[in-house]
Amino acid sequence: MKDPLKSDGKAPARSRARTQRQNTDEPWIDRGDMLSAVKDALASDDCWAVFVVGDAGLGASSLLARLNDGGNGRSSVMMVHGSPSLAPVPYGALSPYLADLSVEDVTSKVAVLRALWAHLESARKNPGPALLLVDDAHDLDTATAEMISELVQAGWAKLVATCIPRPGIPQPLLRLWHDGTAERFDIAPLTMEQGHQLCEALLGGKVLNTTSREFWQEAGGNTLLLKTLVREAQRSGDLIQRNGVWLNAGSSRVRTLELTAVVKVQLMRISTDGREALNLIALAEPVDRSIVGEIAGEPAVKELLDQRLVVQSVDSEPTLRLVSPVYGEVLRRIVPAARSLQLHRELVSRMEVSADKPESLLRMVSWSLDCGADVPGRLLIRAAVLACKLFASETALRIAWAVQDPELQQTARAVMARSHYNLGHYEEAAALLNVDVDSGNGLAHMMVNSLLRSATRAALGHPAAEIADDARRLREWGDQEAAGNPVDSAGILAATARRASLVELMAYSLAGDYHRMGPALAELLEAGTATGEPDGSLTRSMAMAMQAERLCALGYPLQGRQLAMDAFSQAQPRDNDIFFLPEFIVVRLVACDLAAGEWAEAQQLLAGYAETTFGSAMVSFSGAAYVVMGYIAVRQGKLADALELLTTGLEALRDSDPQQMFRFCAAMAYYVAAAQGLKPEADRLRSDYEAWGERGMHLVTAFARDFLAAGDEHLAGDGSGIAALHRHAEQAKQQDARFLELNALAMALSLGVTTGLERLVELARSVEGAWAGALAEYSAALSDGSAEQHLRAGDALYAASVFQLASEAYSAALTSLDRSRNRELAALARAGIARCNVELGHAGGEAQPDSVVPILTKRERIIVGLAATGLSDRMIADKLHISVRTVEGHLYRCYLKLGIAGRDELATAAGLGEETADQAKAAPAK
């Protein structure tokens, strides 16, 4: 390579100019794709510089560190760090490489260039340009930036430089861009998914989605802040690992000096006026831009926007908020109390605190309490209800405690009860609501407390009879109150009757008394919403949601889904915010989707709900979301995935279970563990189920009992689990709950029970939805036995995403097809099995459809192995301590899966060698 001092100063010939490119969609925990893209750019003949642009803390420096470690295959690498303190000093950033120069030579461009040349030549092993890595290029002094630009233009080195968007790439380096020899990558903040991946990478294990979401939101997607928050939570003990799952179990929100230092470094470039504006926004966010401009000056606002420290809303009256919530937490702590009070007075003098702007109201009320300023009681209550609705429960408790107005005390108690409920403190919530209905606390108070009390009783596992008794006492209270207020008696009786009916319906929901639910719901829904009734919209929405639940149990989940959607769309007055109406409706809407086999809809609903105004309420669904995904995985036959999802969800539900899903989740996890032969894990999960106690709507608890019975049968194999499922089916039949009856019989079918197929076909055909329709096809195929019917069933099951059962249907088709030697249809069946194996994660390599072997469970392989050695059904049953009928059922299902006619073909069809047969002989009794 030529000496750069003898260069003509022109860049080497380039074939084309590089265009700007963004790469922000890939997981940031590794940024392997961005690293590869940067290396690919450097390897190109026409690219000599790469600029990585992003806000502070997004990981550009980490990218340089990886390039430095790898060296990008080059013989010499030189790191240069820009620094604000060295920016006024010529060649200040190059000082580590200029130690041998005299004071006079340090200012000589020729001497500096020869020193750099000598440094790189001493490390050179291979020919080719060196690699210059420049961190924080925006802080380079002009002389250094010009030097680096000339070295790159001379072909002496290739460059990777990082900088923040403002002030951006130094002008001398921008010449490389204008010459068409540079490429730019813009780094965006982490997406929520990337934030979750980063949390799992940092902690080395599974992390609850809501835990990672909380860190991601606090950090505003900033990688450095997120890492600091995670480390901080670990040290404080808030972030714990339980049963292999990391979750945030505390709310102390300790903010350490490390986090404060990180935030201060990121804010160090702001002017004095900019800091004043930033403090004001931190204390009052979101706050009108015009007001901040009046107090701190418009240039200060523009500075913060240019530095991307705040974001501006897009509406007619733009507001400002910090880009990262954690900035606000730190700034509010370090702003002196006297200055905070002064800013508060200045802001209040220019604006009216209004309940029409919920987020602004909540921040202003909290700030006022911090300053010791007076807040009207009505605003305190409104802010407390809003915080409760947004699941900022600690904030809601603090604000509610500040309410002094005697007329608002009962509402404040209700808010505190709801907040404790949100936190999973059901006993504390019950204590606040445990006021005798005869104590004469007023109609409005009784309307609010009655529903909260019923929900709290359900969460505590109180029997339905106690909740029904509350309804009776509420009616008696209404009679007494009406007698004492003749003028308002009609309104009092009507209001208490409606509310008592809702409480009764909640009791019927718990008990699964769908016969009584029908007339009560019809009466409420037919009555409609009379003009001027304050609770009319709440009553109607709750009635519609419970009617959706009832229709789902009766076998009409699609009709129920539409009704629940209509309930969710009903406009509600603010007074109804204290009751968790959105969650009450959504959980029933999701249940209808799952029952109908609309699994993608259920997942999209929860994902979309997280993005709505009520997105904070996803805290309420943190564990339930895992239950939904686990249920879908079970139905699809993805048992390994299901177990991971369900055991993770259990840890979230263990701390807070507002939807009463813990037992259902534990039962499903127990069933999956038992089906996979994981007895120790299954025993642990069954203990969880038994210790929790039954609670929640019957639609869920009935399913939990079915999964528990099926799990028992997998472990014991003595027929007791199958008998329990038949009892459950009969009990559901007594209530005309066809969907619940169908589920119990379908679970029995999954255990190899093929008796009573006529009833199963009849039920499945009468229940709405893709899942039931596909199950009807499969049950009919089992009765009919023809290959064509099994193929149709396989296609229907595959279309409904019931992949394991679809595979079994295709396998059953092979039995008849192999006998008839119809190779065309046999190829279709094997292709169907191949598609199912792909969905189930069983596909291997490039196997052709004709070579596909159906997947057997661990127990099926043991039984097949024993049968292949010549043992009779009775001998196998005795060895494994299971019933002969269970052995026969397993073998029958294996014949269907393998497409064979009898035992003679077992070993070959199942791919069992001598070693597997020996393992089967040695299988321990269960």
PDB file of N, CA, C and O in Angstrom, residues 741-770:
ATOM      1  N   GLU A 741     -70.424 -30.737  27.066  1.00  0.00           N
ATOM      2  CA  GLU A 741     -70.562 -32.189  26.886  1.00  0.00           C
ATOM      3  C   GLU A 741     -69.642 -32.679  25.781  1.00  0.00           C
ATOM      4  O   GLU A 741     -68.971 -33.718  25.914  1.00  0.00           O
ATOM      5  N   LEU A 742     -69.573 -31.916  24.696  1.00  0.00           N
ATOM      6  CA  LEU A 742     -68.711 -32.301  23.580  1.00  0.00           C
ATOM      7  C   LEU A 742     -67.248 -32.333  24.011  1.00  0.00           C
ATOM      8  O   LEU A 742     -66.511 -33.250  23.628  1.00  0.00           O
ATOM      9  N   ASN A 743     -66.824 -31.372  24.797  1.00  0.00           N
ATOM     10  CA  ASN A 743     -65.424 -31.351  25.229  1.00  0.00           C
ATOM     11  C   ASN A 743     -65.086 -32.584  26.061  1.00  0.00           C
ATOM     12  O   ASN A 743     -64.038 -33.196  25.878  1.00  0.00           O
ATOM     13  N   ALA A 744     -65.983 -32.959  26.981  1.00  0.00           N
ATOM     14  CA  ALA A 744     -65.726 -34.131  27.825  1.00  0.00           C
ATOM     15  C   ALA A 744     -65.616 -35.396  26.973  1.00  0.00           C
ATOM     16  O   ALA A 744     -64.706 -36.221  27.177  1.00  0.00           O
ATOM     17  N   LEU A 745     -66.515 -35.569  26.003  1.00  0.00           N
ATOM     18  CA  LEU A 745     -66.468 -36.759  25.151  1.00  0.00           C
ATOM     19  C   LEU A 745     -65.268 -36.719  24.208  1.00  0.00           C
ATOM     20  O   LEU A 745     -64.689 -37.763  23.888  1.00  0.00           O
ATOM     21  N   ALA A 746     -64.891 -35.526  23.750  1.00  0.00           N
ATOM     22  CA  ALA A 746     -63.711 -35.414  22.891  1.00  0.00           C
ATOM     23  C   ALA A 746     -62.447 -35.777  23.661  1.00  0.00           C
ATOM     24  O   ALA A 746     -61.523 -36.396  23.101  1.00  0.00           O
ATOM     25  N   MET A 747     -62.377 -35.408  24.933  1.00  0.00           N
ATOM     26  CA  MET A 747     -61.226 -35.781  25.751  1.00  0.00           C
ATOM     27  C   MET A 747     -61.175 -37.302  25.935  1.00  0.00           C
ATOM     28  O   MET A 747     -60.098 -37.909  25.903  1.00  0.00           O
ATOM     29  N   ALA A 748     -62.341 -37.910  26.110  1.00  0.00           N
ATOM     30  CA  ALA A 748     -62.382 -39.374  26.219  1.00  0.00           C
ATOM     31  C   ALA A 748     -61.927 -40.016  24.912  1.00  0.00           C
ATOM     32  O   ALA A 748     -61.196 -41.019  24.905  1.00  0.00           O
ATOM     33  N   LEU A 749     -62.342 -39.448  23.783  1.00  0.00           N
ATOM     34  CA  LEU A 749     -61.907 -39.967  22.491  1.00  0.00           C
ATOM     35  C   LEU A 749     -60.384 -39.891  22.353  1.00  0.00           C
ATOM     36  O   LEU A 749     -59.756 -40.810  21.814  1.00  0.00           O
ATOM     37  N   SER A 750     -59.789 -38.815  22.856  1.00  0.00           N
ATOM     38  CA  SER A 750     -58.335 -38.680  22.768  1.00  0.00           C
ATOM     39  C   SER A 750     -57.612 -39.733  23.585  1.00  0.00           C
ATOM     40  O   SER A 750     -56.426 -39.990  23.359  1.00  0.00           O
ATOM     41  N   LEU A 751     -58.330 -40.342  24.527  1.00  0.00           N
ATOM     42  CA  LEU A 751     -57.750 -41.407  25.345  1.00  0.00           C
ATOM     43  C   LEU A 751     -57.990 -42.780  24.741  1.00  0.00           C
ATOM     44  O   LEU A 751     -57.652 -43.803  25.348  1.00  0.00           O
ATOM     45  N   GLY A 752     -58.583 -42.838  23.552  1.00  0.00           N
ATOM     46  CA  GLY A 752     -58.798 -44.108  22.864  1.00  0.00           C
ATOM     47  C   GLY A 752     -60.183 -44.676  23.012  1.00  0.00           C
ATOM     48  O   GLY A 752     -60.443 -45.797  22.561  1.00  0.00           O
ATOM     49  N   VAL A 753     -61.115 -43.929  23.631  1.00  0.00           N
ATOM     50  CA  VAL A 753     -62.485 -44.425  23.817  1.00  0.00           C
ATOM     51  C   VAL A 753     -63.267 -44.160  22.537  1.00  0.00           C
ATOM     52  O   VAL A 753     -63.457 -43.000  22.145  1.00  0.00           O
ATOM     53  N   THR A 754     -63.711 -45.214  21.886  1.00  0.00           N
ATOM     54  CA  THR A 754     -64.435 -45.058  20.624  1.00  0.00           C
ATOM     55  C   THR A 754     -65.885 -45.523  20.734  1.00  0.00           C
ATOM     56  O   THR A 754     -66.579 -45.652  19.726  1.00  0.00           O
ATOM     57  N   THR A 755     -66.353 -45.777  21.964  1.00  0.00           N
ATOM     58  CA  THR A 755     -67.769 -46.113  22.145  1.00  0.00           C
ATOM     59  C   THR A 755     -68.585 -44.819  22.162  1.00  0.00           C
ATOM     60  O   THR A 755     -68.076 -43.756  22.491  1.00  0.00           O
ATOM     61  N   GLY A 756     -69.853 -44.930  21.804  1.00  0.00           N
ATOM     62  CA  GLY A 756     -70.729 -43.761  21.829  1.00  0.00           C
ATOM     63  C   GLY A 756     -70.421 -42.744  20.760  1.00  0.00           C
ATOM     64  O   GLY A 756     -70.640 -41.539  20.955  1.00  0.00           O
ATOM     65  N   LEU A 757     -69.906 -43.196  19.615  1.00  0.00           N
ATOM     66  CA  LEU A 757     -69.561 -42.255  18.553  1.00  0.00           C
ATOM     67  C   LEU A 757     -70.795 -41.559  17.981  1.00  0.00           C
ATOM     68  O   LEU A 757     -70.708 -40.421  17.504  1.00  0.00           O
ATOM     69  N   GLU A 758     -71.959 -42.231  18.056  1.00  0.00           N
ATOM     70  CA  GLU A 758     -73.167 -41.620  17.502  1.00  0.00           C
ATOM     71  C   GLU A 758     -73.493 -40.317  18.231  1.00  0.00           C
ATOM     72  O   GLU A 758     -73.823 -39.295  17.607  1.00  0.00           O
ATOM     73  N   ARG A 759     -73.400 -40.356  19.576  1.00  0.00           N
ATOM     74  CA  ARG A 759     -73.685 -39.148  20.353  1.00  0.00           C
ATOM     75  C   ARG A 759     -72.631 -38.073  20.063  1.00  0.00           C
ATOM     76  O   ARG A 759     -72.948 -36.887  19.972  1.00  0.00           O
ATOM     77  N   LEU A 760     -71.390 -38.496  19.892  1.00  0.00           N
ATOM     78  CA  LEU A 760     -70.315 -37.535  19.617  1.00  0.00           C
ATOM     79  C   LEU A 760     -70.546 -36.840  18.281  1.00  0.00           C
ATOM     80  O   LEU A 760     -70.384 -35.616  18.161  1.00  0.00           O
ATOM     81  N   VAL A 761     -70.949 -37.605  17.265  1.00  0.00           N
ATOM     82  CA  VAL A 761     -71.229 -37.018  15.958  1.00  0.00           C
ATOM     83  C   VAL A 761     -72.405 -36.052  16.044  1.00  0.00           C
ATOM     84  O   VAL A 761     -72.369 -34.933  15.512  1.00  0.00           O
ATOM     85  N   GLU A 762     -73.452 -36.479  16.750  1.00  0.00           N
ATOM     86  CA  GLU A 762     -74.644 -35.637  16.903  1.00  0.00           C
ATOM     87  C   GLU A 762     -74.296 -34.314  17.584  1.00  0.00           C
ATOM     88  O   GLU A 762     -74.720 -33.231  17.149  1.00  0.00           O
ATOM     89  N   LEU A 763     -73.525 -34.399  18.665  1.00  0.00           N
ATOM     90  CA  LEU A 763     -73.138 -33.191  19.397  1.00  0.00           C
ATOM     91  C   LEU A 763     -72.276 -32.267  18.542  1.00  0.00           C
ATOM     92  O   LEU A 763     -72.525 -31.066  18.456  1.00  0.00           O
ATOM     93  N   ALA A 764     -71.252 -32.852  17.931  1.00  0.00           N
ATOM     94  CA  ALA A 764     -70.308 -32.040  17.168  1.00  0.00           C
ATOM     95  C   ALA A 764     -71.005 -31.323  16.021  1.00  0.00           C
ATOM     96  O   ALA A 764     -70.667 -30.180  15.699  1.00  0.00           O
ATOM     97  N   ARG A 765     -71.974 -31.969  15.408  1.00  0.00           N
ATOM     98  CA  ARG A 765     -72.686 -31.338  14.296  1.00  0.00           C
ATOM     99  C   ARG A 765     -73.619 -30.229  14.769  1.00  0.00           C
ATOM    100  O   ARG A 765     -73.971 -29.342  13.992  1.00  0.00           O
ATOM    101  N   SER A 766     -74.007 -30.275  16.028  1.00  0.00           N
ATOM    102  CA  SER A 766     -74.937 -29.258  16.539  1.00  0.00           C
ATOM    103  C   SER A 766     -74.216 -28.060  17.144  1.00  0.00           C
ATOM    104  O   SER A 766     -74.843 -27.036  17.401  1.00  0.00           O
ATOM    105  N   VAL A 767     -72.904 -28.184  17.378  1.00  0.00           N
ATOM    106  CA  VAL A 767     -72.134 -27.096  17.983  1.00  0.00           C
ATOM    107  C   VAL A 767     -71.505 -26.250  16.882  1.00  0.00           C
ATOM    108  O   VAL A 767     -70.973 -26.774  15.906  1.00  0.00           O
ATOM    109  N   GLU A 768     -71.559 -24.935  17.041  1.00  0.00           N
ATOM    110  CA  GLU A 768     -71.017 -24.026  16.031  1.00  0.00           C
ATOM    111  C   GLU A 768     -69.492 -24.011  16.061  1.00  0.00           C
ATOM    112  O   GLU A 768     -68.871 -24.260  17.089  1.00  0.00           O
ATOM    113  N   GLY A 769     -68.900 -23.723  14.907  1.00  0.00           N
ATOM    114  CA  GLY A 769     -67.466 -23.474  14.858  1.00  0.00           C
ATOM    115  C   GLY A 769     -66.682 -24.510  14.084  1.00  0.00           C
ATOM    116  O   GLY A 769     -67.122 -25.651  13.874  1.00  0.00           O
ATOM    117  N   ALA A 770     -65.483 -24.098  13.682  1.00  0.00           N
ATOM    118  CA  ALA A 770     -64.622 -24.953  12.854  1.00  0.00           C
ATOM    119  C   ALA A 770     -64.142 -26.172  13.623  1.00  0.00           C
ATOM    120  O   ALA A 770     -64.038 -27.270  13.058  1.00  0.00           O
TER     121      ALA A 770
END
